[in-house]
XYZ file of N, CA and C in Angstrom:
762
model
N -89.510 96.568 7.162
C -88.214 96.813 6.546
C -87.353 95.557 6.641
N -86.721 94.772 5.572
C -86.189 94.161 5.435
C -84.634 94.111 4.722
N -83.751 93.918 5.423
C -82.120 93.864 4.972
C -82.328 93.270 3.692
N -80.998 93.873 2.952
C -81.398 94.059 1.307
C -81.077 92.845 0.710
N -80.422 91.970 1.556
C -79.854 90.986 1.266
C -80.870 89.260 1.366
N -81.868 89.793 2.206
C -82.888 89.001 2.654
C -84.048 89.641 1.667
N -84.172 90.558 1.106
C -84.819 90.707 0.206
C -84.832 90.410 -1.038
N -83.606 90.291 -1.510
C -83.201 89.816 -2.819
C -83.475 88.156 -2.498
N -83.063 87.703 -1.483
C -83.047 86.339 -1.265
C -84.794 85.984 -1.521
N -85.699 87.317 -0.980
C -87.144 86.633 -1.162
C -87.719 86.801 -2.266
N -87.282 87.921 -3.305
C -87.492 88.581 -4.482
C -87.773 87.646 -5.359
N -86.116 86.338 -5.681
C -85.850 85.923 -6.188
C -86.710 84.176 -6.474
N -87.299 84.209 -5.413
C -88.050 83.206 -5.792
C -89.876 83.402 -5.493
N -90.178 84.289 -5.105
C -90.972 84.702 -4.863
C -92.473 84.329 -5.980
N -91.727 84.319 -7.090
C -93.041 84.652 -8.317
C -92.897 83.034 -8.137
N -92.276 82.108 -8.654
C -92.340 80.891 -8.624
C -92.496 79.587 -7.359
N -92.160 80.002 -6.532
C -92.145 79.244 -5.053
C -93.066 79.695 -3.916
N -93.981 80.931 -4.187
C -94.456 81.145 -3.225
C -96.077 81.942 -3.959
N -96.121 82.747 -4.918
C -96.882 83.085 -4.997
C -98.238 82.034 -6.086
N -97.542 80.845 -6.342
C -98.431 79.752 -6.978
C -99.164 79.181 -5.918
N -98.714 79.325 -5.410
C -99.233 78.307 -3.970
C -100.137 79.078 -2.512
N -100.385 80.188 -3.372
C -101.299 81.246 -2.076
C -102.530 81.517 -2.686
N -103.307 80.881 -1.629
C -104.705 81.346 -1.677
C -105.308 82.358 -2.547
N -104.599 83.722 -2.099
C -104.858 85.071 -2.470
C -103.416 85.566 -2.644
N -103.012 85.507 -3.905
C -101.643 86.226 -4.022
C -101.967 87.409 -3.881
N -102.790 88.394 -4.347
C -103.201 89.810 -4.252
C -102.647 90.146 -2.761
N -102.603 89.115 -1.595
C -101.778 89.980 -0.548
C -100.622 90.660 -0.821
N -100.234 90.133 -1.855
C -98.712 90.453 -1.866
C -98.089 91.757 -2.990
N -99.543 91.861 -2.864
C -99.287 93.497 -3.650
C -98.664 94.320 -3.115
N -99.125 94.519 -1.787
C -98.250 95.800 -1.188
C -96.854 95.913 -1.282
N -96.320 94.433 -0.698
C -95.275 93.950 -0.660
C -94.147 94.344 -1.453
N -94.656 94.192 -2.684
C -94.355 93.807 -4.239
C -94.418 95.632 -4.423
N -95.214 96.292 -4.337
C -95.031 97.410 -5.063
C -94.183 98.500 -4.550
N -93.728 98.204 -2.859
C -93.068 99.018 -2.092
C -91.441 98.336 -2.731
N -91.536 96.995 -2.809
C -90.497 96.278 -3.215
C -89.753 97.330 -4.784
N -90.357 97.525 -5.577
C -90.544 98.331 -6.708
C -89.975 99.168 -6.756
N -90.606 99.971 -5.872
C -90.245 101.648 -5.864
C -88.624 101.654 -4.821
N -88.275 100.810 -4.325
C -86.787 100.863 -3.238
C -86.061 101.475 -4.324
N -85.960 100.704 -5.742
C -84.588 100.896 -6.713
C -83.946 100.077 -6.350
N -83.286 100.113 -7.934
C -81.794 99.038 -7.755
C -82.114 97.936 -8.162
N -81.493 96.480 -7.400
C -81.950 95.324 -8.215
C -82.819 94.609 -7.382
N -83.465 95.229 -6.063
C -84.449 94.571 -5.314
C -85.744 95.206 -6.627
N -85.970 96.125 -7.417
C -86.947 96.731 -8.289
C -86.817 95.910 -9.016
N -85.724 95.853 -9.319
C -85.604 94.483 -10.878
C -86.197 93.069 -10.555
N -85.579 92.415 -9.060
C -86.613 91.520 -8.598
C -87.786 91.715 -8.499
N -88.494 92.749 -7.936
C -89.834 92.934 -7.736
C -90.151 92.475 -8.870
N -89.721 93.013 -10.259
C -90.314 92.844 -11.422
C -91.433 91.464 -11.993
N -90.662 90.289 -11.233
C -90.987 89.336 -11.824
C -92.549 88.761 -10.873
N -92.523 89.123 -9.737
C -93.865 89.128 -8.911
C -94.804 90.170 -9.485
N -94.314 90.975 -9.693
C -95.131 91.938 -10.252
C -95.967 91.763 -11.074
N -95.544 91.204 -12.530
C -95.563 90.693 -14.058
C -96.915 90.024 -13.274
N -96.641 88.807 -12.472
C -97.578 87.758 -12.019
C -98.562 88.152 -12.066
N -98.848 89.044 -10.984
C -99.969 90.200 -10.291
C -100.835 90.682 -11.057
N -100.245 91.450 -12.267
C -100.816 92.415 -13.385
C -101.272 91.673 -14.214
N -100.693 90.504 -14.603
C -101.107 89.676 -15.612
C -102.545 88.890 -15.606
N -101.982 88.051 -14.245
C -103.347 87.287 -14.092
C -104.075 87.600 -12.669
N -103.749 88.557 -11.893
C -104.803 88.849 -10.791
C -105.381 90.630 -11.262
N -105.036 91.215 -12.154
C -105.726 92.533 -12.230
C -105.466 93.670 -11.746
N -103.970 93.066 -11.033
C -103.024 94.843 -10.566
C -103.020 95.849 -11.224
N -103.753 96.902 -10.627
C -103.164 98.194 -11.626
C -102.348 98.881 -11.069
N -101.193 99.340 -11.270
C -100.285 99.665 -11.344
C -100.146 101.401 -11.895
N -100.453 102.492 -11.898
C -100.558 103.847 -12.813
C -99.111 104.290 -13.088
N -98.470 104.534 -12.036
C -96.653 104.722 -12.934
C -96.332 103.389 -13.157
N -96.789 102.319 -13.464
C -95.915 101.110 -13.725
C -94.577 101.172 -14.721
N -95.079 102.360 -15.889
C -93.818 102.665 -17.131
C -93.037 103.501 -16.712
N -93.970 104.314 -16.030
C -92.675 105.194 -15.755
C -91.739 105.077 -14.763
N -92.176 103.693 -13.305
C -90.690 103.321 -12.797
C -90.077 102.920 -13.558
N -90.577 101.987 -14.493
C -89.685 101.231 -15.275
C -88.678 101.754 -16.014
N -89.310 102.655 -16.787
C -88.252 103.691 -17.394
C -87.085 104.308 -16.538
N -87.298 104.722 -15.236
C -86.563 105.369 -14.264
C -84.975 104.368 -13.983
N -86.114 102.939 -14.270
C -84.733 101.661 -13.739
C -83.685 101.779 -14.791
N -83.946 102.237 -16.142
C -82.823 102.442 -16.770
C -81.588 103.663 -16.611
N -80.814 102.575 -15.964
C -79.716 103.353 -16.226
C -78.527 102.870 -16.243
N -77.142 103.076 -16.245
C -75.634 102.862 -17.191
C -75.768 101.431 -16.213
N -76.081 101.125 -15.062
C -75.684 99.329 -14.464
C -76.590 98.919 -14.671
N -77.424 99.174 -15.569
C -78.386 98.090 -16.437
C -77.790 97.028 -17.176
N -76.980 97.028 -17.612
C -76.317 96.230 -18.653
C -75.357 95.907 -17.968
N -74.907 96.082 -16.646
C -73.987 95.250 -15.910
C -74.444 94.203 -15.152
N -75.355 94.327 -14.419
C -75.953 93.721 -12.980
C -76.598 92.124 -13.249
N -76.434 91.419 -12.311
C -76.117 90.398 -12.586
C -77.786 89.692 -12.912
N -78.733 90.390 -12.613
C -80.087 90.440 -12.860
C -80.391 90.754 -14.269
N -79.756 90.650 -14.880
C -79.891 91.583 -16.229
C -80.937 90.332 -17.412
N -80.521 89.706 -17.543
C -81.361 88.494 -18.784
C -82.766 88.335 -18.176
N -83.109 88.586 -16.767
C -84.287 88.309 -15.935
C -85.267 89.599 -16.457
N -84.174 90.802 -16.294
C -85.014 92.306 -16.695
C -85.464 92.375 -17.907
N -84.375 92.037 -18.583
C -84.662 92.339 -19.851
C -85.681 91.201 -20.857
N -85.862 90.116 -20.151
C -86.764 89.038 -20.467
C -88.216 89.975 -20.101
N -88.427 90.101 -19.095
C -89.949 90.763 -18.631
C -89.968 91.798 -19.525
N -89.099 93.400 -19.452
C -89.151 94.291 -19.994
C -89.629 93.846 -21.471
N -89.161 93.006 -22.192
C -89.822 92.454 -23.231
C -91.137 92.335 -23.736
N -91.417 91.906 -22.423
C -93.180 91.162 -22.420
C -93.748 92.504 -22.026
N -93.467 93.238 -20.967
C -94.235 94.749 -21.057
C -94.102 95.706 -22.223
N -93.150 95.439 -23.042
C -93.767 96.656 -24.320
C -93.952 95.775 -25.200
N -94.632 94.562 -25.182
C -95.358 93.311 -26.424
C -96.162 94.019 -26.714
N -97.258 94.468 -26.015
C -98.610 95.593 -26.154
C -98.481 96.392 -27.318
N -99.356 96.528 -28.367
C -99.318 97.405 -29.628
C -100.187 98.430 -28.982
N -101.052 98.204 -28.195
C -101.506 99.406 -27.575
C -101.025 100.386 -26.933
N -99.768 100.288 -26.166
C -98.927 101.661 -25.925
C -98.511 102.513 -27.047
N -98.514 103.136 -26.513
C -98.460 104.856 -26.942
C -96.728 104.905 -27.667
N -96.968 105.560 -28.988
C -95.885 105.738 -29.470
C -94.587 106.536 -28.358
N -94.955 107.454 -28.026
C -93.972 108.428 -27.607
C -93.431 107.244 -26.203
N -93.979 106.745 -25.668
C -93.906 105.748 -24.478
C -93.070 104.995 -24.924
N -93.186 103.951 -25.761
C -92.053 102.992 -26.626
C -90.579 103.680 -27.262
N -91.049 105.062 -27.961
C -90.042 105.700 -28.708
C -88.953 106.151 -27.301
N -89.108 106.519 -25.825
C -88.804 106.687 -24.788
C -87.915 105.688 -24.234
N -88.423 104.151 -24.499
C -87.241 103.706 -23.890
C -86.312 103.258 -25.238
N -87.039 103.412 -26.547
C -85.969 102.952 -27.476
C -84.667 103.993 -27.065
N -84.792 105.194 -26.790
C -83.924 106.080 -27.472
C -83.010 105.836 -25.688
N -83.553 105.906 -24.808
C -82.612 105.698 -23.598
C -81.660 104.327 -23.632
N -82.733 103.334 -23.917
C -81.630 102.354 -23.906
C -80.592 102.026 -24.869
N -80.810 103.067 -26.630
C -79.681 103.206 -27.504
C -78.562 104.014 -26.451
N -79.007 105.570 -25.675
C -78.022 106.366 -25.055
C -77.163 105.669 -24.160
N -78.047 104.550 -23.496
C -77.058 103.698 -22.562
C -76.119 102.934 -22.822
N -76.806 102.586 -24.003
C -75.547 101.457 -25.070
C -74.621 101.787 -25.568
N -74.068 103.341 -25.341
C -72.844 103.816 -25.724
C -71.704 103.511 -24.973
N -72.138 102.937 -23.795
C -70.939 102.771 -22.672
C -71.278 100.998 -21.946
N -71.512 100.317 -22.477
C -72.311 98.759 -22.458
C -71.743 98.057 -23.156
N -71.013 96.793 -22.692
C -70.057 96.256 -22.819
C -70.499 95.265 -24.179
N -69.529 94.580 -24.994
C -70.435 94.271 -26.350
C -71.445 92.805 -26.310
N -71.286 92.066 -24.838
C -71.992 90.874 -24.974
C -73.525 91.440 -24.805
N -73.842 92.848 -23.976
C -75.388 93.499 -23.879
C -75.276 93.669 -25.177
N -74.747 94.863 -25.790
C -75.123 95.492 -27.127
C -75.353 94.324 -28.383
N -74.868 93.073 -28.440
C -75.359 92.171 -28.993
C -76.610 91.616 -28.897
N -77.261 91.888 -27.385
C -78.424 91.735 -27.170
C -79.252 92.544 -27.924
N -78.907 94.159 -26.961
C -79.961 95.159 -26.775
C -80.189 95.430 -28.213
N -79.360 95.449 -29.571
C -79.672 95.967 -31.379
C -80.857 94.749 -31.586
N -80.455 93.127 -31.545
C -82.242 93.135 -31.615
C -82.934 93.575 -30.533
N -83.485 93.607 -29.727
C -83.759 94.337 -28.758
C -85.023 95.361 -29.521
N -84.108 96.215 -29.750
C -84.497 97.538 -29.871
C -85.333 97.279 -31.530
N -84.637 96.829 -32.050
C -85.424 96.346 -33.816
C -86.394 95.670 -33.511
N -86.462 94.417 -32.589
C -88.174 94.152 -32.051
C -89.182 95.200 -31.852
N -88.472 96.474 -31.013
C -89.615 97.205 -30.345
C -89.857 98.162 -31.956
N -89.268 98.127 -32.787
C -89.572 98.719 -33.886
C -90.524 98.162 -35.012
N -90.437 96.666 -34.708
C -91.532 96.155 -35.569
C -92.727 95.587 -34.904
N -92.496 96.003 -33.571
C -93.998 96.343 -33.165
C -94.778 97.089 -33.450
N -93.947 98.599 -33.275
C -94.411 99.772 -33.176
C -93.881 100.732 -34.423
N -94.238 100.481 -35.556
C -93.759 100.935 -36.912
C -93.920 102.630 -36.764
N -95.230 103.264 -35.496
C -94.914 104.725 -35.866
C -93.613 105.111 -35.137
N -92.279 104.188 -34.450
C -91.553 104.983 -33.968
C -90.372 104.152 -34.582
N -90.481 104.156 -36.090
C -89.476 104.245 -37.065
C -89.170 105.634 -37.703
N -89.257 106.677 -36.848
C -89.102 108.245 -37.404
C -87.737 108.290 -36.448
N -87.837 107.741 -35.713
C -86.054 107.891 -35.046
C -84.826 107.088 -35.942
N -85.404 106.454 -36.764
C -84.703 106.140 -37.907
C -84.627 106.701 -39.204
N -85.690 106.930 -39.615
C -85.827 107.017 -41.028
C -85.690 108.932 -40.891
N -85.478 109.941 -39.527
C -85.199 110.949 -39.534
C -84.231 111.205 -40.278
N -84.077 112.310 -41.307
C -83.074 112.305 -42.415
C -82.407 113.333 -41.276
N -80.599 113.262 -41.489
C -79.561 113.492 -40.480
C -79.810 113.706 -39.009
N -78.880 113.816 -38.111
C -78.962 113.965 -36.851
C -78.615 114.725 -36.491
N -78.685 114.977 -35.128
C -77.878 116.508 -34.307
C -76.168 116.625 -34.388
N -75.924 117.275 -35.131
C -74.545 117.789 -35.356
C -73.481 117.449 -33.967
N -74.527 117.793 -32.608
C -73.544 118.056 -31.630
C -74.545 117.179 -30.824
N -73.952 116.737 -29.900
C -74.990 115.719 -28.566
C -75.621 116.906 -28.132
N -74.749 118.063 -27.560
C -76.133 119.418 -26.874
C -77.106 119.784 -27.797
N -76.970 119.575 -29.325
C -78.139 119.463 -30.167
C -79.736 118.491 -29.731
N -79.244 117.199 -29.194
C -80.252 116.399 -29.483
C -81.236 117.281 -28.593
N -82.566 117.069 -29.230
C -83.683 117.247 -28.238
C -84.159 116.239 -27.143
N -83.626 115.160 -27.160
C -83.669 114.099 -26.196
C -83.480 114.825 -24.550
N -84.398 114.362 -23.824
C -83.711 114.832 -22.350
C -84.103 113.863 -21.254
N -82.451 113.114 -21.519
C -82.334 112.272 -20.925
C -82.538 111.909 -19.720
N -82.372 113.475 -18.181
C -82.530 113.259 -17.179
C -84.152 113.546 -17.032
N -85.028 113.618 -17.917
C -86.509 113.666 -17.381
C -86.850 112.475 -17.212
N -87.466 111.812 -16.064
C -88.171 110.972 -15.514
C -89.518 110.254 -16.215
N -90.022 111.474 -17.047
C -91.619 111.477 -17.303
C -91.235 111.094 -18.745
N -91.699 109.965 -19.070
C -91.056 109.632 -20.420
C -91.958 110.184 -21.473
N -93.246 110.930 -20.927
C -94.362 111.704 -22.069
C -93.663 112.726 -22.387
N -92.723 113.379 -21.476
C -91.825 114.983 -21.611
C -90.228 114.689 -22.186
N -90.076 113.449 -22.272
C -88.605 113.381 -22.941
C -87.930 113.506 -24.568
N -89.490 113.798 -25.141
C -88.985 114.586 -26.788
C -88.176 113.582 -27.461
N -88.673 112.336 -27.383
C -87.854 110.914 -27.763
C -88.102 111.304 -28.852
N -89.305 111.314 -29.149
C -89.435 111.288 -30.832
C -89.304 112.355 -31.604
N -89.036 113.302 -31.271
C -88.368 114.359 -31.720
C -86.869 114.165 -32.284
N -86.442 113.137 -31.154
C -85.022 113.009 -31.602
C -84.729 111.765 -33.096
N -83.436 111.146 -32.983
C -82.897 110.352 -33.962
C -81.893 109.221 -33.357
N -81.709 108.407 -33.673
C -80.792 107.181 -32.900
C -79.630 107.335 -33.839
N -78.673 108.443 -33.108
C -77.571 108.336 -34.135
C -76.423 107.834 -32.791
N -76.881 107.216 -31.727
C -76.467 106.522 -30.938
C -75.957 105.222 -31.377
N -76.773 104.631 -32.288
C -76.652 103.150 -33.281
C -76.091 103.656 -34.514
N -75.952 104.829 -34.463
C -75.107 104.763 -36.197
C -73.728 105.038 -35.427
N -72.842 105.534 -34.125
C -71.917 105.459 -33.626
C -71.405 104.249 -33.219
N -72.192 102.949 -33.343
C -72.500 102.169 -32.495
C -71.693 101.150 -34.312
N -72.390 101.777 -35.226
C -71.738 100.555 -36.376
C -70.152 100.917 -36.810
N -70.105 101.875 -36.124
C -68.280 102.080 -36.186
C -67.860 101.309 -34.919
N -68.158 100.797 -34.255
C -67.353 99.561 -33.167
C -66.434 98.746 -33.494
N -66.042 98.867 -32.066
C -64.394 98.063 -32.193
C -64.787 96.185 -32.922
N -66.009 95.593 -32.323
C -66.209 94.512 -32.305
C -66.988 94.710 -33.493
N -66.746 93.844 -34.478
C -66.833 93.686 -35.743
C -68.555 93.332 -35.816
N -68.658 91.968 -34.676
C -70.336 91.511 -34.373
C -71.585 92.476 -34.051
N -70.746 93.258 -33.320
C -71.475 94.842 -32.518
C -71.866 95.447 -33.669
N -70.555 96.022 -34.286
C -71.365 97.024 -35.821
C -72.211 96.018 -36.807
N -71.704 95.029 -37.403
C -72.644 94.397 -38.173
C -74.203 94.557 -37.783
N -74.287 94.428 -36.505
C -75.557 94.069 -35.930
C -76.106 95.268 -35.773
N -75.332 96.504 -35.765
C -75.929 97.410 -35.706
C -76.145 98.363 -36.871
N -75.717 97.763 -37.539
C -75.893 98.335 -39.593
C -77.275 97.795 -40.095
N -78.103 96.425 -39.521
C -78.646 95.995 -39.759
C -80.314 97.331 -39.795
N -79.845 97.788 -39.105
C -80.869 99.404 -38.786
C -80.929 100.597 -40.394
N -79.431 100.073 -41.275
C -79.928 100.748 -42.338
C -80.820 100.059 -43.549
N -81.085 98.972 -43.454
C -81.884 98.404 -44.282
C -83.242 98.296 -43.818
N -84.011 97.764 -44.539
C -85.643 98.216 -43.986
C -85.603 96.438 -43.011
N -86.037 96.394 -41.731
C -86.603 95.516 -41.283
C -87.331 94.466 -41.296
N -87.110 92.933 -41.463
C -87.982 92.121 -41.694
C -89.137 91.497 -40.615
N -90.195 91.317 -41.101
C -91.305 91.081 -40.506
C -91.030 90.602 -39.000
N -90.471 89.857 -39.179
C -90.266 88.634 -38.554
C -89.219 88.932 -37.060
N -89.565 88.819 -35.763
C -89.101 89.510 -34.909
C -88.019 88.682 -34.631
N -86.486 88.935 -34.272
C -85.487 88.496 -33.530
C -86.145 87.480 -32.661
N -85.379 86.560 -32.128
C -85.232 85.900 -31.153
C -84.143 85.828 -30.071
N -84.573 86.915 -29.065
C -83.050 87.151 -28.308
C -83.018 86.662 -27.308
N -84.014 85.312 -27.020
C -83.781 84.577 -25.835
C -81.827 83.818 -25.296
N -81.760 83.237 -26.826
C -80.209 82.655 -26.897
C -79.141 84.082 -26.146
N -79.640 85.431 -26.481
C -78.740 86.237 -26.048
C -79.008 87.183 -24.682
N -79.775 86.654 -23.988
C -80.127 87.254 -22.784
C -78.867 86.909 -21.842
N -78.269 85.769 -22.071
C -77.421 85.091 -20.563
C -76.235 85.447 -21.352
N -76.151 86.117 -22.542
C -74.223 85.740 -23.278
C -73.771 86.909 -22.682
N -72.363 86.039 -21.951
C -71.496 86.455 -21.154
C -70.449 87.139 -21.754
N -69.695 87.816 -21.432
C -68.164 88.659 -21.996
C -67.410 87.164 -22.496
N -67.441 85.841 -21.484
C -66.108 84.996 -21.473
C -66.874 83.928 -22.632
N -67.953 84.023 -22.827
C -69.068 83.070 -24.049
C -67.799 83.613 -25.471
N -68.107 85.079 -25.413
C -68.113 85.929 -26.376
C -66.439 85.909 -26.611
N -65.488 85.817 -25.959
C -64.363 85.671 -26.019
C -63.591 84.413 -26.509
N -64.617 83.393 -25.815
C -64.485 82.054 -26.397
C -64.643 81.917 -27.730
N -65.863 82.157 -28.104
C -66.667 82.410 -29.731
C -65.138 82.853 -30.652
N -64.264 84.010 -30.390
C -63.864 84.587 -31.171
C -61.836 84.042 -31.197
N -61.756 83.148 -30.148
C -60.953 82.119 -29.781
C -61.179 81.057 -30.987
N -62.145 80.644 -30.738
C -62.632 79.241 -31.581
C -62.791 79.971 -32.988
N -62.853 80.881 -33.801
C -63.278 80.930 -35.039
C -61.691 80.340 -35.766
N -61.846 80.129 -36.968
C -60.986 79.493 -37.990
C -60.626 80.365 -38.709
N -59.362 80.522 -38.724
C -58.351 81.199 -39.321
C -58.387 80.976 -41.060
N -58.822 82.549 -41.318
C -58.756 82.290 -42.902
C -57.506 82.411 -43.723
N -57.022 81.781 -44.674
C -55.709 82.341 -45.261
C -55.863 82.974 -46.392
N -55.712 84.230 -46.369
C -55.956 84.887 -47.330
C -54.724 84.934 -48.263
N -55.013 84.986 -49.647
C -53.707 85.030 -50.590
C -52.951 86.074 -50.895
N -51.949 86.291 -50.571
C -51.876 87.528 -50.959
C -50.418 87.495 -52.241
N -50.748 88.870 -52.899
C -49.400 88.745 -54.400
C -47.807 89.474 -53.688
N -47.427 88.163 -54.244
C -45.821 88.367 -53.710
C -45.099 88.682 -54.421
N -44.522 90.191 -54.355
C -43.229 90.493 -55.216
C -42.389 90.552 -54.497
N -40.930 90.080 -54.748
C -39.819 90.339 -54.514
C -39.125 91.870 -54.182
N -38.551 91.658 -53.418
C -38.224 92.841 -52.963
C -36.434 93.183 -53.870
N -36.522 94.155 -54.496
C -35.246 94.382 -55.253
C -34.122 95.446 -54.842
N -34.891 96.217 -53.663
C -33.890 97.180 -53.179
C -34.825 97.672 -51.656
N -33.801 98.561 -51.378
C -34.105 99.058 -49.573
C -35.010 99.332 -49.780
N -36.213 99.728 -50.636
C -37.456 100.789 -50.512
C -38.153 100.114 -51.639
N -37.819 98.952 -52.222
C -38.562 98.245 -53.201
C -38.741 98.602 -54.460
N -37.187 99.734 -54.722
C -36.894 100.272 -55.781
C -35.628 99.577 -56.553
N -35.907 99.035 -57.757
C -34.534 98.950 -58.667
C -33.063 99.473 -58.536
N -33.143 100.841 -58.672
C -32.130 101.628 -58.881
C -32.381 102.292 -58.035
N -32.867 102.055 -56.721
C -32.577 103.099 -55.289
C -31.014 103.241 -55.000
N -31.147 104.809 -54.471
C -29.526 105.251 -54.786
C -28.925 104.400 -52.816
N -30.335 103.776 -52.053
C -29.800 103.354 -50.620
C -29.226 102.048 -51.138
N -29.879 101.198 -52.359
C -29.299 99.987 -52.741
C -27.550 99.926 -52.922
N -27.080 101.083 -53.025
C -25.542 100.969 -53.638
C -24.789 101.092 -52.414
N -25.169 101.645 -51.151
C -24.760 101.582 -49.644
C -25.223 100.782 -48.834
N -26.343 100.016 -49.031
C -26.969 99.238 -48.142
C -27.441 97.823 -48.791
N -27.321 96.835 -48.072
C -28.517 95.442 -48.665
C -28.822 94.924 -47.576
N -29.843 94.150 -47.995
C -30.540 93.182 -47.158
C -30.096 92.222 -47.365
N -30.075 91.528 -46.387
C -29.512 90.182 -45.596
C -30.662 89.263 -45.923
C-alpha cells in the first residue's frame, strides 16, 4: 500500500522512465493492475503502463473495457490528467474489432457527461465522439435514429449500469448533442451541428485539442476581430419613431 500521493508521483512516469529499462516489465503487472482497479486518477495513471503491457508484452486484461468504462464519470473532463486519458482512451477503441454495443456504450456516456463539461472538453470530446463513429459506422443508429425520447426518463440508456453489454446504448439516440448545438458558445454548437450532416471519411485530428485550456479558449475569443456590420439608419422623427405621435406634441428629444 502506497500513499496516493507517492503513487501518482510513480504512475506518472512509470511507462516512460522505468518500464523501458526492465529486464522483464511483465513484473509490473500486478502492480499496474491493482493500480487500475483503486479509481480515480491513480486508474487514469495506471492507464498509461498499462497500454505498454497489453500492447507489446501480451497482458490480458478480461474487464479491461469495462473498468474503463466505469472511469467515466462528471470529473472526467475536469481532472488535471485529462489530455493523457483521453489520448490512450483513443488508441483503445482504434480496434474495428470491438463490438458495436461496446463502442456505442461509451459514445452515449461520454455525450451524457458532456452535458455538464465545461466548453474547452466539449470542443474536444464532438470530434471525439465523430472519430469513434467513423470507425464504427454500425453505431451511427444513435444518430440517424429518427426522433428521440420526449422525456430523459424515456431514454432507454442506463446510465448507472456498470456492464456496458447491459446499458441499451444502442437502443438509445444522442439527443445529448442535439442539446448540445443550442449552446451558449457559438464554437461548442457549430461543432456540434456538424453530427447533422453525413461525416467525412477522414478522421479529426484532436491531438491540438487534448491540452486546450478554459484561459487558451478565452484568449482565442479576446483576440478575434471585430466585425462592423452596416446597419440602415433612419432618423428618428418622434418619441416612438412616429410622425404624428400624439407623445411628439408633449415631449422631444434632446
Amino acid at each position: 500500500q502506497l500513499p496516493t500521493g507517492l503513487y501518482k508521483k510513480v504512475l506518472v512516469i512509470l511507462h516512460d522512465s522505468v518500464l523501458p529499462y526492465m529486464n522483464e516489465p511483465t513484473l509490473m503487472m500486478d502492480f499496474l493492475t491493482v493500480a487500475y482497479g483503486i479509481g480515480g486518477a491513480i486508474s487514469l495513471l495506471a492507464l498509461n503502463g498499462l497500454f505498454i503491457l497489453i500492447h507489446q508484452h501480451n497482458l490480458e486484461y478480461p474487464d479491461f473495457y469495462k473498468k474503463l468504462y466505469s472511469l467515466l464519470d462528471p470529473s472526467i473532463y475536469h481532472v488535471k490528467y485529462r489530455a493523457r486519458f483521453f489520448h490512450l482512451t483513443d488508441l483503445f477503441l482504434s480496434s474495428s474489432h470491438l463490438p458495436a454495443y461496446l463502442v456505442a456504450a461509451f459514445i452515449k456516456r461520454l455525450s451524457w457527461l458532456a452535458l455538464t463539461a465545461p466548453p474547452e472538453a466539449l470542443l474536444m470530446i464532438i470530434p471525439f465522439i465523430c472519430n469513434l463513429f467513423r470507425r464504427h459506422p454500425a453505431c451511427r443508429v444513435l444518430v440517424h435514429r429518427p426522433g428521440g425520447p420526449a422525456d430523459m426518463s424515456e431514454d432507454p440508456y442506463v446510465m448507472e449500469e456498470e456492464e456496458p453489454s447491459q446499458s441499451r446504448a444502442l437502443e438509445s439516440s444522442l439527443w445529448e448533442i442535439q442539446s448540445l448545438q443550442n449552446h451558449y458558445h457559438p464554437d461548442v454548437a457549430k461543432a456540434a451541428a456538424v453530427l447533422n450532416q453525413s461525416l467525412s471519411e477522414m478522421e479529426d485530428d484532436i491531438s491540438g485539442l487534448l491540452e486546450l485550456s478554459a484561459y487558451e479558449l478565452f484568449d482565442k475569443e479576446v483576440k478575434k476581430k471585430a466585425v462592423d456590420v452596416p446597419l440602415e439608419f433612419e432618423q428618428v422623427r418622434g418619441l416612438f419613431g412616429k410622425k404624428n405621435d400624439i407623445c411628439a406634441e408633449h415631449f422631444s428629444l434632446d
